[in-house]
Amino acid sequence: MAYQIPRGTYDILPGEVEKWQWVEEQMRHACRLFHYEEVRTPMFEQTELYKRGVGETTDIVEKEMYSFSDRGNRQLTLRPEGTAGMVRSFVEHKIYGQPQPTKWYYIGPMFRYERPQAGRSRQFHQFGIEAFGSMDPALDAEVIALGMHLFQSLGLEGVRVELNSVGDAESRARYREKLIQYFEPYKDELSPEAQSRLYKNPLRILDSKDARTKEIASAAPSLFDDLSEDSKMHLDRVKQYLDEMGVHYVINDRLVRGLDYYTQTAFEYMLDLKGAQASTIGGGGRYNGLVKEIGGDDVPGVGFGIGIERVMLALEEQQIQVPNQNRLDGYLITMGEQAKAAGMKVLQVLREAGFQVDRDYLDRKMKAQFKAADRAGARYVFILGEEEIAENKIKVKSMATQSQEEVSLSNLLDWLKEKA
Ligand code: HAM
């Protein structure tokens, strides 16, 4: 029996994992700069949380959740996204009783039963931030800017922000009726998916991928006309603050997000990938009713989720080199049992002093040990044989210059510190 990894999942092996570590470090760094704190919530929650939070008629809840009942017959779901869990945690720990705003972030795996393809998997990873407790449009601007700061710090070029307002609950209800009226005469021409959404969630027809549906949708009324003065003003302010911060954006009045909780601000980070259509690398917005919906006070929120797989694809496509922090400072080559034992001590001393060092564990010939040192990208090779032991010395060879010298064994650490 040969076991295989489940469809839509993949392993991140050495060679690749360093890139992930670096990207995650840039994310954590951005959060420190903007003063967001990490929160870790469980990888599964009550199924009901996502039904309520994300919305019954969304793709996620209708067909993408990994749901199961545990041995105690609890209905649980592997988290398909991060916001609902963050809100649950915010409510459960009564964080709304503390001074606001609350600014949180998370990095971790999410699960959606989707058709796997490049940049889309069943276990994928998100970096997300959620800011609770303020209606201030400056906070929306900060959230959008944090994502852009991240892309910049990664060296990614060409990411653009598409921005819209999906209004408040009342204006969306009005708009919903208008859309149904507009689409009804075309009903038979719409894609089967759009047809099934017509009465349940007509806004989602606007971001259909089907060619004919798209064509019909292109002439649909715009939500802008139904926006309340409040929502319009909010959007204007967000734009003004973004201008002030030098964050570029384009208004896209067709932008609707796939999750039900959004109010007012909605945005996506888009990146044109070669050969493929523009890809959504992340998205987010405001969700002013969600905390209440989940059982808390009437506390507003705003945030985003960025797909790390898509960030990795973009880094690859733009050939961005990631610093490798696994490079060895030194590789120890020993000959003979006595040298081996002394070498163990050398390694221990160097490691405790903070140097990255390794050695051979297969009793290989000297030449093979040199090869291993080279493969590991070691800066120096330390050579310890019987002769060196007798003289209390160690040979040090620079892999870059191939120059070699002898150092007193007790001085090796100081010698290395000087070179570092
Ligand atoms: P979302 O648009 O569903 O929003 O997902 C955010 C990002 O996650 C997407 O733009 C994409 O990059 C990535 N993503 C989604 N599904 C997959 C997949 N199957 N494979 C790879 N990447 C994927 C949310 O999840 C919201 N919780 C974002 C948010 C936070 N809104 C407010 N706060």
Coordinates of C-alpha atoms and ligand atoms in Angstrom, one line a residue:
M1 CA 0.0 0.0 0.0
A2 CA 1.5 3.3 -1.1
Y3 CA 0.1 6.3 0.7
Q4 CA -0.6 9.5 -1.1
I5 CA -1.1 13.0 0.1
P6 CA -4.8 14.0 -0.1
R7 CA -5.9 15.8 -3.3
G8 CA -5.6 19.5 -3.1
T9 CA -2.9 19.4 -0.4
Y10 CA 0.9 19.5 -0.7
D11 CA 4.0 19.3 1.4
I12 CA 6.3 22.2 1.8
L13 CA 9.8 20.7 1.8
P14 CA 13.2 22.2 2.6
G15 CA 14.2 24.4 -0.3
E16 CA 10.7 25.8 -0.4
V17 CA 9.9 26.1 3.3
E18 CA 12.6 28.8 3.8
K19 CA 10.6 31.1 1.4
W20 CA 7.5 30.5 3.6
Q21 CA 9.4 31.3 6.7
W22 CA 10.7 34.5 5.2
V23 CA 7.3 35.6 3.9
E24 CA 5.7 34.9 7.2
E25 CA 8.4 36.9 8.9
Q26 CA 7.6 39.9 6.6
M27 CA 4.0 39.5 7.6
R28 CA 4.8 39.5 11.3
H29 CA 7.0 42.5 10.8
A30 CA 4.3 44.4 9.0
C31 CA 2.0 43.7 11.9
R32 CA 4.5 44.9 14.4
L33 CA 4.9 48.2 12.4
F34 CA 1.1 48.7 12.3
H35 CA 0.6 47.4 15.9
Y36 CA -1.5 44.3 15.2
E37 CA -1.1 41.4 17.6
E38 CA -1.2 37.7 16.8
V39 CA -4.1 35.5 17.8
R40 CA -4.2 31.7 17.3
T41 CA -7.6 30.1 17.2
P42 CA -8.5 26.5 16.7
M43 CA -8.4 25.0 13.2
F44 CA -12.0 23.9 13.6
E45 CA -15.1 25.5 15.0
Q46 CA -18.8 24.8 15.3
T47 CA -20.3 24.4 11.8
E48 CA -23.0 26.8 12.8
L49 CA -20.5 29.6 13.3
Y50 CA -19.6 29.6 9.6
K51 CA -23.2 29.2 8.5
R52 CA -24.1 32.3 10.5
G53 CA -20.9 34.2 9.9
V54 CA -20.0 33.6 6.3
G55 CA -23.6 33.1 5.1
E56 CA -25.8 30.2 4.1
T57 CA -25.9 31.0 0.4
T58 CA -22.2 31.5 -0.1
D59 CA -20.1 29.1 -2.1
I60 CA -18.1 28.4 1.0
V61 CA -21.1 27.2 3.1
E62 CA -23.0 25.6 0.3
K63 CA -20.3 23.4 -1.1
E64 CA -16.8 24.0 0.2
M65 CA -16.7 23.2 3.9
Y66 CA -15.0 20.2 5.4
S67 CA -17.7 19.4 8.0
F68 CA -17.8 16.4 10.2
S69 CA -19.4 15.3 13.5
D70 CA -17.0 14.2 16.2
R71 CA -17.4 11.2 18.5
G72 CA -19.6 13.4 20.8
N73 CA -21.8 14.2 17.9
R74 CA -20.8 17.8 17.7
Q75 CA -21.1 19.4 14.3
L76 CA -17.7 20.8 13.4
T77 CA -16.0 22.4 10.4
L78 CA -12.4 22.8 9.5
R79 CA -12.0 26.6 9.2
P80 CA -12.6 27.8 5.6
E81 CA -11.5 31.3 6.6
G82 CA -10.3 33.2 9.6
T83 CA -12.7 36.1 10.3
A84 CA -15.5 34.1 11.9
G85 CA -13.2 32.4 14.3
M86 CA -11.6 35.7 15.3
V87 CA -15.0 37.2 15.9
R88 CA -16.0 34.2 18.0
S89 CA -12.9 34.7 20.0
F90 CA -13.4 38.4 20.4
V91 CA -16.9 37.8 21.7
E92 CA -16.1 34.8 23.8
H93 CA -13.4 36.6 25.7
K94 CA -15.4 39.7 26.0
I95 CA -12.6 41.7 24.4
Y96 CA -15.2 44.3 23.4
G97 CA -15.3 45.3 27.1
Q98 CA -11.7 46.5 26.8
P99 CA -10.5 49.8 25.3
Q100 CA -10.8 49.7 21.5
P101 CA -9.8 49.3 18.8
T102 CA -8.5 45.7 18.9
K103 CA -6.1 44.9 16.2
W104 CA -5.4 41.2 15.6
Y105 CA -3.7 39.1 13.0
Y106 CA -3.3 35.4 12.1
I107 CA -1.3 33.2 9.8
G108 CA -2.3 29.6 9.2
P109 CA -4.0 26.9 7.2
M110 CA -7.6 27.2 6.0
F111 CA -9.7 24.5 4.3
R112 CA -12.1 24.6 1.3
Y113 CA -13.2 21.8 -0.9
E114 CA -12.4 23.5 -4.2
R115 CA -11.1 22.3 -7.5
P116 CA -7.4 22.4 -7.1
Q117 CA -5.3 24.4 -9.6
A118 CA -2.3 26.7 -9.5
G119 CA -2.9 29.0 -6.5
R120 CA -6.0 27.1 -5.4
S121 CA -5.8 24.2 -3.0
R122 CA -8.0 22.5 -0.4
Q123 CA -5.7 23.2 2.4
F124 CA -4.3 26.7 1.8
H125 CA -2.8 29.4 4.0
Q126 CA -4.0 32.8 4.8
F127 CA -2.4 35.8 6.5
G128 CA -5.3 37.9 7.8
I129 CA -5.8 40.9 10.0
E130 CA -9.0 42.0 11.8
A131 CA -9.5 45.4 13.5
F132 CA -12.5 45.7 15.8
G133 CA -14.2 48.5 17.6
S134 CA -13.9 51.6 15.3
M135 CA -16.1 53.0 12.5
D136 CA -13.3 55.3 11.5
P137 CA -12.6 55.1 7.7
A138 CA -9.0 55.8 8.6
L139 CA -8.9 52.3 10.0
D140 CA -10.1 50.9 6.6
A141 CA -7.3 52.8 5.0
E142 CA -4.8 51.5 7.5
V143 CA -5.9 47.9 6.8
I144 CA -5.6 48.4 3.0
A145 CA -2.2 50.1 3.5
L146 CA -0.8 47.3 5.7
G147 CA -1.4 44.8 2.9
M148 CA 0.3 47.1 0.4
H149 CA 3.2 47.6 2.7
L150 CA 3.6 43.8 2.9
F151 CA 3.7 43.4 -0.9
Q152 CA 6.3 46.2 -1.1
S153 CA 8.5 44.6 1.6
L154 CA 8.3 41.4 -0.3
G155 CA 9.5 43.2 -3.4
L156 CA 6.3 42.4 -5.4
E157 CA 5.4 44.7 -8.2
G158 CA 2.1 45.4 -9.9
V159 CA -0.3 44.7 -7.0
R160 CA -3.3 47.0 -7.2
V161 CA -6.1 47.7 -4.9
E162 CA -9.6 47.5 -6.2
L163 CA -12.0 49.3 -4.0
N164 CA -15.8 49.5 -3.7
S165 CA -18.5 50.1 -1.2
V166 CA -21.2 47.4 -0.8
G167 CA -23.2 49.7 1.4
D168 CA -25.2 49.0 4.5
A169 CA -27.8 46.3 5.0
E170 CA -30.7 48.5 3.8
S171 CA -29.0 49.7 0.6
R172 CA -28.0 46.2 -0.2
A173 CA -31.5 45.0 0.3
R174 CA -32.8 47.6 -2.1
Y175 CA -30.1 46.8 -4.6
R176 CA -30.8 43.1 -4.3
E177 CA -34.4 43.7 -5.5
K178 CA -33.2 45.9 -8.4
L179 CA -30.8 43.2 -9.5
I180 CA -33.4 40.5 -9.4
Q181 CA -35.6 42.7 -11.6
Y182 CA -32.8 43.3 -13.9
F183 CA -31.6 39.7 -14.3
E184 CA -35.1 38.1 -14.4
P185 CA -35.7 38.7 -18.1
Y186 CA -32.4 37.1 -19.0
K187 CA -32.9 34.2 -16.7
D188 CA -32.6 31.5 -19.3
E189 CA -29.4 32.9 -20.7
L190 CA -27.6 33.0 -17.3
S191 CA -25.2 30.2 -16.3
P192 CA -26.8 27.5 -14.2
E193 CA -24.9 28.8 -11.2
A194 CA -26.1 32.4 -11.8
Q195 CA -29.6 31.0 -12.2
S196 CA -29.4 29.3 -8.8
R197 CA -28.2 32.5 -7.3
L198 CA -30.8 34.8 -8.8
Y199 CA -33.2 34.8 -5.8
K200 CA -30.8 33.7 -3.1
N201 CA -27.8 36.0 -3.6
P202 CA -28.1 38.0 -6.9
L203 CA -25.0 40.2 -6.0
R204 CA -22.8 37.2 -6.6
I205 CA -24.0 37.1 -10.2
L206 CA -21.9 40.2 -10.7
D207 CA -18.6 38.3 -10.2
S208 CA -19.6 35.3 -12.4
K209 CA -16.8 33.9 -14.6
D210 CA -19.3 32.8 -17.3
A211 CA -18.9 34.8 -20.5
R212 CA -22.6 35.4 -21.3
T213 CA -23.5 36.0 -17.7
K214 CA -20.6 38.5 -17.5
E215 CA -21.9 40.3 -20.6
I216 CA -25.4 40.6 -19.1
A217 CA -24.0 41.7 -15.8
S218 CA -21.9 44.4 -17.3
A219 CA -25.1 46.5 -17.9
A220 CA -26.7 45.8 -14.5
P221 CA -27.4 48.8 -12.3
S222 CA -24.6 49.9 -10.0
L223 CA -24.9 49.7 -6.3
F224 CA -23.5 53.2 -6.2
D225 CA -26.9 54.7 -6.9
D226 CA -28.4 53.0 -3.9
L227 CA -25.6 53.9 -1.4
S228 CA -26.8 55.8 1.6
E229 CA -25.1 59.2 2.2
D230 CA -23.3 57.6 5.1
S231 CA -21.8 54.9 3.0
K232 CA -20.8 57.4 0.3
M233 CA -19.2 59.6 2.8
H234 CA -17.4 56.6 4.3
L235 CA -16.0 55.6 0.9
D236 CA -14.9 59.2 0.2
R237 CA -13.0 59.3 3.4
V238 CA -11.3 56.0 2.8
K239 CA -10.2 57.3 -0.6
Q240 CA -9.0 60.5 0.9
Y241 CA -6.9 58.8 3.5
L242 CA -5.4 56.4 1.0
D243 CA -4.5 59.3 -1.2
E244 CA -2.9 60.9 1.8
M245 CA -0.9 57.8 2.4
G246 CA 0.2 57.5 -1.2
V247 CA -1.6 54.1 -1.6
H248 CA -3.0 53.7 -5.1
Y249 CA -6.3 52.1 -5.8
V250 CA -8.9 51.9 -8.5
I251 CA -12.7 52.0 -7.9
N252 CA -14.5 49.0 -9.2
D253 CA -18.2 49.3 -8.6
R254 CA -18.7 45.6 -9.6
L255 CA -16.6 44.3 -6.8
V256 CA -18.6 42.1 -4.6
R257 CA -17.0 39.7 -2.2
G258 CA -17.9 36.1 -1.9
L259 CA -18.7 36.2 1.8
D260 CA -21.9 37.7 3.2
Y261 CA -20.6 39.7 6.1
Y262 CA -19.3 42.8 4.3
T263 CA -20.8 46.2 4.8
Q264 CA -19.5 49.4 3.2
T265 CA -15.8 49.0 2.3
A266 CA -14.9 46.0 0.1
F267 CA -11.6 45.6 -1.6
E268 CA -9.3 43.2 -3.3
Y269 CA -5.6 43.0 -4.0
M270 CA -5.1 42.1 -7.6
L271 CA -2.0 41.0 -9.5
D272 CA -1.7 40.4 -13.2
L273 CA 0.1 37.1 -13.6
K274 CA 1.7 36.3 -17.0
G275 CA -0.5 34.3 -19.2
A276 CA -3.3 33.9 -16.7
Q277 CA -6.1 36.3 -16.0
A278 CA -5.7 38.7 -13.1
S279 CA -5.5 36.9 -9.9
T280 CA -6.9 37.9 -6.5
I281 CA -4.1 37.7 -4.1
G282 CA -6.2 38.9 -1.2
G283 CA -9.4 40.6 -0.2
G284 CA -11.3 42.1 2.6
G285 CA -13.5 44.8 3.9
R286 CA -15.7 46.1 6.7
Y287 CA -18.2 43.9 8.5
N288 CA -20.1 46.1 10.9
G289 CA -22.9 43.6 11.7
L290 CA -20.9 40.4 12.2
V291 CA -19.9 40.7 15.8
K292 CA -23.5 41.2 16.8
E293 CA -24.6 38.4 14.5
I294 CA -22.2 36.1 16.4
G295 CA -23.6 37.1 19.7
G296 CA -21.6 40.1 20.8
D297 CA -22.2 43.8 21.2
D298 CA -22.7 46.0 18.2
V299 CA -19.0 46.3 17.4
P300 CA -17.8 47.1 13.9
G301 CA -14.8 45.4 12.2
V302 CA -12.6 45.6 9.2
G303 CA -9.9 43.3 7.9
F304 CA -8.4 41.3 5.0
G305 CA -7.2 37.8 4.1
I306 CA -4.2 37.3 1.9
G307 CA -3.6 33.9 0.2
I308 CA 0.0 32.9 0.9
E309 CA 0.0 30.4 -1.9
R310 CA -0.8 33.2 -4.3
V311 CA 1.9 35.3 -2.8
M312 CA 4.4 32.5 -3.3
L313 CA 3.3 32.1 -7.0
A314 CA 3.8 35.9 -7.5
L315 CA 7.3 35.8 -5.9
E316 CA 8.2 32.9 -8.2
E317 CA 6.9 34.6 -11.2
Q318 CA 8.7 37.8 -10.4
Q319 CA 11.8 35.8 -9.6
I320 CA 12.3 37.3 -6.2
Q321 CA 15.2 35.9 -4.4
V322 CA 14.6 35.0 -0.8
P323 CA 17.4 35.3 1.7
N324 CA 18.5 31.8 2.9
Q325 CA 19.0 31.8 6.6
N326 CA 19.9 28.1 6.7
R327 CA 23.3 28.6 5.4
L328 CA 25.9 27.0 7.6
D329 CA 28.7 29.0 9.2
G330 CA 30.8 25.9 9.4
Y331 CA 31.0 22.2 8.6
L332 CA 33.2 20.0 10.6
I333 CA 35.3 17.3 9.1
T334 CA 37.0 14.8 11.4
M335 CA 39.2 11.8 10.9
G336 CA 39.6 9.2 13.6
E337 CA 37.7 8.4 16.7
Q338 CA 39.6 10.8 19.0
A339 CA 39.0 13.7 16.6
K340 CA 35.4 12.7 16.3
A341 CA 34.9 13.0 20.1
A342 CA 36.7 16.3 20.3
G343 CA 34.7 17.5 17.3
M344 CA 31.5 16.9 19.2
K345 CA 32.7 19.3 21.8
V346 CA 33.7 21.9 19.2
L347 CA 30.2 21.7 17.6
Q348 CA 28.5 22.1 20.9
V349 CA 30.6 25.2 21.9
L350 CA 30.0 26.8 18.5
R351 CA 26.3 26.1 18.5
E352 CA 25.8 27.4 22.0
A353 CA 27.6 30.6 20.9
G354 CA 25.0 31.0 18.1
F355 CA 26.8 29.6 15.1
Q356 CA 25.1 27.3 12.6
V357 CA 27.3 24.3 12.2
D358 CA 27.0 20.6 11.2
R359 CA 29.1 17.6 10.6
D360 CA 29.2 14.2 8.9
Y361 CA 27.4 11.3 10.5
L362 CA 28.2 8.6 8.1
D363 CA 31.9 8.2 8.6
R364 CA 32.6 9.3 5.1
K365 CA 35.9 9.8 3.4
M366 CA 37.3 13.3 3.6
K367 CA 36.4 14.1 0.0
A368 CA 32.8 13.1 0.5
Q369 CA 32.7 15.3 3.7
F370 CA 34.0 18.3 1.7
K371 CA 31.2 17.6 -0.8
A372 CA 28.6 17.6 2.0
A373 CA 30.0 20.9 3.3
D374 CA 29.7 22.4 -0.2
R375 CA 26.1 21.1 -0.6
A376 CA 25.2 22.7 2.7
G377 CA 26.7 26.0 1.6
A378 CA 29.1 26.2 4.5
R379 CA 31.2 29.3 4.7
Y380 CA 34.1 27.4 6.5
V381 CA 35.2 23.9 6.8
F382 CA 36.9 22.9 10.0
I383 CA 39.3 20.0 9.8
L384 CA 40.2 17.9 12.8
G385 CA 42.5 14.9 12.5
E386 CA 44.8 13.1 14.9
E387 CA 47.7 15.4 14.0
E388 CA 45.6 18.5 14.9
I389 CA 44.4 17.0 18.1
A390 CA 48.0 16.3 19.1
E391 CA 48.8 19.9 18.5
N392 CA 45.6 21.3 19.9
K393 CA 44.8 22.9 16.6
I394 CA 42.2 22.9 14.0
K395 CA 42.4 23.7 10.3
V396 CA 40.0 26.2 8.9
K397 CA 39.3 26.5 5.2
S398 CA 37.3 29.2 3.6
M399 CA 35.0 27.7 1.0
A400 CA 34.8 31.0 -0.9
T401 CA 38.6 31.7 -1.2
Q402 CA 39.8 28.2 -0.6
S403 CA 42.5 29.7 1.7
Q404 CA 43.4 27.6 4.7
E405 CA 44.9 28.4 8.1
E406 CA 45.5 26.8 11.4
V407 CA 43.8 28.1 14.6
S408 CA 44.4 27.0 18.1
L409 CA 41.5 24.8 19.1
S410 CA 40.6 27.0 22.1
N411 CA 40.6 30.0 19.9
L412 CA 38.3 28.7 17.2
L413 CA 35.2 30.4 18.7
D414 CA 36.9 33.8 18.9
W415 CA 38.3 33.4 15.4
L416 CA 34.8 32.7 14.1
K417 CA 33.4 35.6 16.0
E418 CA 35.9 37.9 14.3
K419 CA 35.0 36.7 10.9
A420 CA 31.2 36.9 11.4
Ligands
HAM1 P1 -11.5 35.3 0.7 O1 -11.6 36.3 -0.4 O2 -12.5 34.2 0.8 O3 -11.7 36.2 2.1 O4 -10.1 34.8 0.8 C1 -9.0 35.6 0.9 C2 -7.8 35.1 0.0 O5 -7.5 33.8 0.4 C3 -8.1 35.0 -1.4 O6 -8.0 36.3 -2.1 C4 -7.1 34.0 -1.9 O7 -5.9 34.7 -2.1 C5 -7.0 33.1 -0.8 N1 -7.7 31.9 -1.0 C6 -9.0 31.6 -0.9 N2 -9.4 30.4 -1.2 C7 -8.2 29.8 -1.6 C8 -7.8 28.4 -2.0 N3 -8.7 27.5 -2.1 N4 -6.5 28.2 -2.3 C9 -5.6 29.2 -2.2 N5 -5.9 30.4 -1.8 C10 -7.2 30.7 -1.5 C11 -11.7 35.7 3.3 O8 -11.4 34.6 3.6 C12 -12.0 36.7 4.4 N6 -12.0 36.1 5.7 C13 -11.0 37.9 4.3 C14 -11.3 38.9 5.3 C15 -10.8 39.1 6.6 N7 -12.3 39.8 5.3 C16 -12.3 40.6 6.4 N8 -11.4 40.1 7.2

